[in-house]
mmCIF file of C-alpha atoms in Angstrom:
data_model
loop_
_atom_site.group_PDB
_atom_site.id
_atom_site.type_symbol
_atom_site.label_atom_id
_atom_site.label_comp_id
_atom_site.label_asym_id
_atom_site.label_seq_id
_atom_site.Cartn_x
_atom_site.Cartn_y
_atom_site.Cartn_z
ATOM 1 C CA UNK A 1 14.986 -14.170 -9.465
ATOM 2 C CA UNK A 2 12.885 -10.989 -9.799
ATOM 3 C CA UNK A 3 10.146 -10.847 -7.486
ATOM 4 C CA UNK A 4 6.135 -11.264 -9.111
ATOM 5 C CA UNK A 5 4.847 -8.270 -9.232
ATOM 6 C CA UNK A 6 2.104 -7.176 -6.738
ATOM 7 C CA UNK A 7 -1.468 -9.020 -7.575
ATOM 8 C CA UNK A 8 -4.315 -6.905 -6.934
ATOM 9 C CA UNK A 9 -6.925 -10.391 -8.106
ATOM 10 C CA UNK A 10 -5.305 -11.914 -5.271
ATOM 11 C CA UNK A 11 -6.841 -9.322 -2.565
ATOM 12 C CA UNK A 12 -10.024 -7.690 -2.498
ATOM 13 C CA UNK A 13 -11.220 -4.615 -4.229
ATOM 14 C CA UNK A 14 -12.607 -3.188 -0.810
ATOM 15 C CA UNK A 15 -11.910 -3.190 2.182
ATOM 16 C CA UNK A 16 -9.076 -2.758 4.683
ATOM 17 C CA UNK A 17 -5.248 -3.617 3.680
ATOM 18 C CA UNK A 18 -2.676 -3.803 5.800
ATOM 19 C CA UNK A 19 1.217 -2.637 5.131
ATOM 20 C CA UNK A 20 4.034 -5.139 6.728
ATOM 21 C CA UNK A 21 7.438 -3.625 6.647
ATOM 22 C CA UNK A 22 8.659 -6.993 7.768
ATOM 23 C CA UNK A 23 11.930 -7.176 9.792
ATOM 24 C CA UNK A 24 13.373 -9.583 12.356
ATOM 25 C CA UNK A 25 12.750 -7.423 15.718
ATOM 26 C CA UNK A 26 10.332 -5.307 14.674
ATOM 27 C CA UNK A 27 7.655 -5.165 11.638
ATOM 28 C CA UNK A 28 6.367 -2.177 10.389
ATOM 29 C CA UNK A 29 2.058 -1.382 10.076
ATOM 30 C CA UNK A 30 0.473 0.372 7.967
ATOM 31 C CA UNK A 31 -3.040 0.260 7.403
ATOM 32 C CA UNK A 32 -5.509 1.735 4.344
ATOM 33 C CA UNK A 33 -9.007 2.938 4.079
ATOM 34 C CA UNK A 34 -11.901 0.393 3.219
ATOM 35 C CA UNK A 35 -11.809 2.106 -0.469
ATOM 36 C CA UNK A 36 -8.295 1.023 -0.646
ATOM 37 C CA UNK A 37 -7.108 4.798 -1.864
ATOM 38 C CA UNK A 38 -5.064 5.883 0.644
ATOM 39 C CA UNK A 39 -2.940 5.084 3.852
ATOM 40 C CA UNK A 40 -1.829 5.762 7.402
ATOM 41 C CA UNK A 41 1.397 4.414 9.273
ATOM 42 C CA UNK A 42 -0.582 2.266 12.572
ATOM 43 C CA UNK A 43 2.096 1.290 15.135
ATOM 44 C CA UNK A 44 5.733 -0.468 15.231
ATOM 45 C CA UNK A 45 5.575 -3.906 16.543
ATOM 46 C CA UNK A 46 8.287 -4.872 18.215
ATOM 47 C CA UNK A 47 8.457 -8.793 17.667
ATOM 48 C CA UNK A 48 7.995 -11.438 20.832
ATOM 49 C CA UNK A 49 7.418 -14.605 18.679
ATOM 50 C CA UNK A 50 5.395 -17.142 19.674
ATOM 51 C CA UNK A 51 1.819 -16.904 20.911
ATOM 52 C CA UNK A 52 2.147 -13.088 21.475
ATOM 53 C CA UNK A 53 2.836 -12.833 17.665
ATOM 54 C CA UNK A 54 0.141 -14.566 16.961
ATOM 55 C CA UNK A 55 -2.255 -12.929 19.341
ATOM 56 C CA UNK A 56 -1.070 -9.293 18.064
ATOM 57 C CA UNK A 57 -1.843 -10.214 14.116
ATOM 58 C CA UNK A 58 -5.188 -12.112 14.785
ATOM 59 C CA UNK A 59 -6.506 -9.075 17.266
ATOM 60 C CA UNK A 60 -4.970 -6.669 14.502
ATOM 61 C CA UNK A 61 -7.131 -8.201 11.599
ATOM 62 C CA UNK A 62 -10.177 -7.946 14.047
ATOM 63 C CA UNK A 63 -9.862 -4.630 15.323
ATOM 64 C CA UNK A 64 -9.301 -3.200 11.739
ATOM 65 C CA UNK A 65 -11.341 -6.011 9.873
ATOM 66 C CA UNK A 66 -7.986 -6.440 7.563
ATOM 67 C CA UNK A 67 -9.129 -8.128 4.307
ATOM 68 C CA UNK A 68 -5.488 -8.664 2.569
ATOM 69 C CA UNK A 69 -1.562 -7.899 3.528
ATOM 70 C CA UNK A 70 0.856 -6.257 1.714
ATOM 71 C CA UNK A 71 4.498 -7.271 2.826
ATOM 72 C CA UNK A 72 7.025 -5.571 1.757
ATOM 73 C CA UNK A 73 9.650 -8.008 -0.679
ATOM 74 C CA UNK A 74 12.972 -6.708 -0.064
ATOM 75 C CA UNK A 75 15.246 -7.118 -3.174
ATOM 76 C CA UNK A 76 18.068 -6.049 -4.564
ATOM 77 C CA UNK A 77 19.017 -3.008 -6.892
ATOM 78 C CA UNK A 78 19.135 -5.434 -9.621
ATOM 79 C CA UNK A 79 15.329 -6.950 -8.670
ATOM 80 C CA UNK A 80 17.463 -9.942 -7.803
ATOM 81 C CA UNK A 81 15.877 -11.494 -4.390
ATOM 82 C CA UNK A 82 18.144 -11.845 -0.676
ATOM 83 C CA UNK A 83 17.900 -14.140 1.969
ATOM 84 C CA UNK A 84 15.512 -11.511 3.526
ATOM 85 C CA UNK A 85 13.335 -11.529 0.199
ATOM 86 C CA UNK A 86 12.974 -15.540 1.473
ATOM 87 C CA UNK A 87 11.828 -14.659 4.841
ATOM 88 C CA UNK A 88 9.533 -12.124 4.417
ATOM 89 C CA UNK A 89 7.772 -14.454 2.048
ATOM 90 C CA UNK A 90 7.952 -17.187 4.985
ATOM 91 C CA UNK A 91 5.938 -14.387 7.014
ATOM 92 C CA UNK A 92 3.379 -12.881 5.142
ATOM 93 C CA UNK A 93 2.546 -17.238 4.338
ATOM 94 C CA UNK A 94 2.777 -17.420 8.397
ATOM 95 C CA UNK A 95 0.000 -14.662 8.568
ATOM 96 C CA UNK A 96 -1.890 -16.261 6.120
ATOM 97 C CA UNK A 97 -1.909 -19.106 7.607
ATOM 98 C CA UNK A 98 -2.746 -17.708 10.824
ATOM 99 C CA UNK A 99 -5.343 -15.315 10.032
ATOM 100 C CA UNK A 100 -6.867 -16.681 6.578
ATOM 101 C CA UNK A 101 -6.190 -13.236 5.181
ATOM 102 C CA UNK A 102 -4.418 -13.570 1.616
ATOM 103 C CA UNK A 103 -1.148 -11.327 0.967
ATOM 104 C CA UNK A 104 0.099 -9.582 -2.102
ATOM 105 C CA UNK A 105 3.964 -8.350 -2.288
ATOM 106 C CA UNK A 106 5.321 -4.760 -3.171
ATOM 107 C CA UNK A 107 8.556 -4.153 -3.692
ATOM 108 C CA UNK A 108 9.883 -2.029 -0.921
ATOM 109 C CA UNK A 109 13.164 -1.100 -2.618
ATOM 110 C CA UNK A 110 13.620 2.944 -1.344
ATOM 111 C CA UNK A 111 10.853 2.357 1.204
ATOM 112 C CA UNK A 112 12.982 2.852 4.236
ATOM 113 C CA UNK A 113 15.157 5.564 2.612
ATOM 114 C CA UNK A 114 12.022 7.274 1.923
ATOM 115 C CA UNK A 115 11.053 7.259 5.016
ATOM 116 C CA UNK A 116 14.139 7.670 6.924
ATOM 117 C CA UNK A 117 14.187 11.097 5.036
ATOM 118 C CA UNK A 118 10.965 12.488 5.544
ATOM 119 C CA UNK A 119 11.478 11.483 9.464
ATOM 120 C CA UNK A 120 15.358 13.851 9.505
ATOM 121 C CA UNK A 121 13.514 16.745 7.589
ATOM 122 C CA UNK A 122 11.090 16.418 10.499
ATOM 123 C CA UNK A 123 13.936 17.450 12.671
ATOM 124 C CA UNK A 124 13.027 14.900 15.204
ATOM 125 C CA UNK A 125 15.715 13.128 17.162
ATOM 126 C CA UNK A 126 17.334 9.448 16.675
ATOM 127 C CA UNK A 127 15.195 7.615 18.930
ATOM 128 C CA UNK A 128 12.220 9.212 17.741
ATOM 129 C CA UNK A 129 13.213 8.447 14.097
ATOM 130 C CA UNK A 130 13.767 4.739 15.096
ATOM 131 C CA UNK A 131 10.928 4.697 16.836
ATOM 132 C CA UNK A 132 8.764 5.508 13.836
ATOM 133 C CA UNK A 133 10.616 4.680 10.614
ATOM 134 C CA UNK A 134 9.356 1.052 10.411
ATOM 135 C CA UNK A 135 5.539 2.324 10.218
ATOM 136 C CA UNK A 136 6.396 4.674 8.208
ATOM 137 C CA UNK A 137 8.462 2.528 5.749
ATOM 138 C CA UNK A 138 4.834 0.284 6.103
ATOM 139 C CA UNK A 139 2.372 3.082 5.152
ATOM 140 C CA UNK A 140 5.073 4.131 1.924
ATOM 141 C CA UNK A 141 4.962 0.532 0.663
ATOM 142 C CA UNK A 142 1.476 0.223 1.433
ATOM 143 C CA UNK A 143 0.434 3.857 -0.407
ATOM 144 C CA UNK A 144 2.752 1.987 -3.067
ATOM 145 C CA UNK A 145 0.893 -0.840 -3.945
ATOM 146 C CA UNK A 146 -2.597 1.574 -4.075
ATOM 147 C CA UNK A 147 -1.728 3.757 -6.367
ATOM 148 C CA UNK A 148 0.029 1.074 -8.461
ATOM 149 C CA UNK A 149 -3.342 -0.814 -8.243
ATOM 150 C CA UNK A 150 -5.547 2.180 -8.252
ATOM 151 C CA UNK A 151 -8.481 1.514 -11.055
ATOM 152 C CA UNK A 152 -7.722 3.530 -13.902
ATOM 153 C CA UNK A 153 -10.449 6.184 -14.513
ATOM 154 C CA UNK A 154 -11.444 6.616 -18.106
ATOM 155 C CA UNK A 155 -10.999 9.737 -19.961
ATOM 156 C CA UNK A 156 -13.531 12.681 -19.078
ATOM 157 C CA UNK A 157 -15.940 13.172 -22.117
ATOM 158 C CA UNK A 158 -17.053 16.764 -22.828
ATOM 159 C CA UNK A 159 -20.689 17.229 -24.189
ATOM 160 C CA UNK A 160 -20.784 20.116 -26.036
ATOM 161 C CA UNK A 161 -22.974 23.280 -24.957
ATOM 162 C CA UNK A 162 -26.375 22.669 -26.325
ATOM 163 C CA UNK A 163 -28.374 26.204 -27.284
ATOM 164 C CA UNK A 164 -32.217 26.188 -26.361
ATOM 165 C CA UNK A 165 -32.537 25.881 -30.193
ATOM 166 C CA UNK A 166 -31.107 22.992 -30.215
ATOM 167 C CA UNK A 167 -27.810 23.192 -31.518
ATOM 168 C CA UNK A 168 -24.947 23.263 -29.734
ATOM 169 C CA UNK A 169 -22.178 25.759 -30.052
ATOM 170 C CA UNK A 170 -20.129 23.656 -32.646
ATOM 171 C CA UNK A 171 -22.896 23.191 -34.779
ATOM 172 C CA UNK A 172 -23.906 27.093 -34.750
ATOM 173 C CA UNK A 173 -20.019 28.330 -35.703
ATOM 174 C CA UNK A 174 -20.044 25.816 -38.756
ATOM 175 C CA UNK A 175 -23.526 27.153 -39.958
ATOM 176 C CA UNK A 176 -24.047 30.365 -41.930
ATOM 177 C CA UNK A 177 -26.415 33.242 -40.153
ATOM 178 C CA UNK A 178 -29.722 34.247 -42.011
#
């Protein structure tokens, strides 16, 4: 089954989105500007379940007035969906449910690599790489779905140079001189 593409109607236009790199010990945050164009890795949460789960995501949507999520579907090379697929849809419905905030997928295929990447070309060590590879696999998915989503900008039009005669500089190569 492929996985339905990301819907931008389904979130708002403005305001902040948040990234989930969903995983089973820790999730991944991202978050984006109001004006939805760019975005920043936030934190790694490392998962307690429960009421501390649900305490972290409801503060987090406070704190950064969150408007929409965008969890990352993990699928495989063939768009076919995994057992993880399944439960990262079961979460981003859980923080619906729990925060009234809709959610919108992205497929995150390359979203780890990506960032596991970028984190060895920083040269930093294995624990510091674990430490932030979740967030950063977040902000990738998240910066993702933006630019896939991004309102497409019409063409630039160029008004020709207008003379203080009156004619512009088109007009006065086609005409003959007196």
């Amino acid at each position: 089954m492929e996985p339905a593409p990301a819907e931008k109607e389904s979130l708002p236009c403005k305001g902040r989105l948040a990234g989930i790199d969903y995983g089973t010990k820790r999730v991944g945050i991202a978050v984006s500007d109001i004006y939805q164009e760019y975005s920043s890795p936030l934190q790694t949460y490392q998962r307690c379940g429960g009421q501390a789960d649900c305490r972290f995501f409801t503060e987090l949507v406070q704190e950064y007035r969150v408007v929409g999520f965008v969890v990352g579907l993990p699928v495989h090379m063939s768009g076919d969906e995994s057992q993880k697929s399944k439960e990262a849809r079961e979460y981003a419905n859980w923080l619906t449910k729990l925060t009234g905030v809709p959610h919108a997928f992205q497929d995150e295929r390359y979203s780890s690599t990506m960032a596991g990447a970028i984190l060895m070309q920083a040269d930093l060590s294995k624990k510091k790489r674990k430490a932030r590879i979740d967030k950063l696999a977040a902000q990738i998915l998240l910066q993702g779905f933006l630019e896939q989503h991004r309102p497409k900008q019409p063409a630039e039009t160029v008004d020709p140079i207008v003379d203080n005669d009156g004619t512009s500089e088109s007009d006065s190569a086609t005409q003959p001189e007196d």
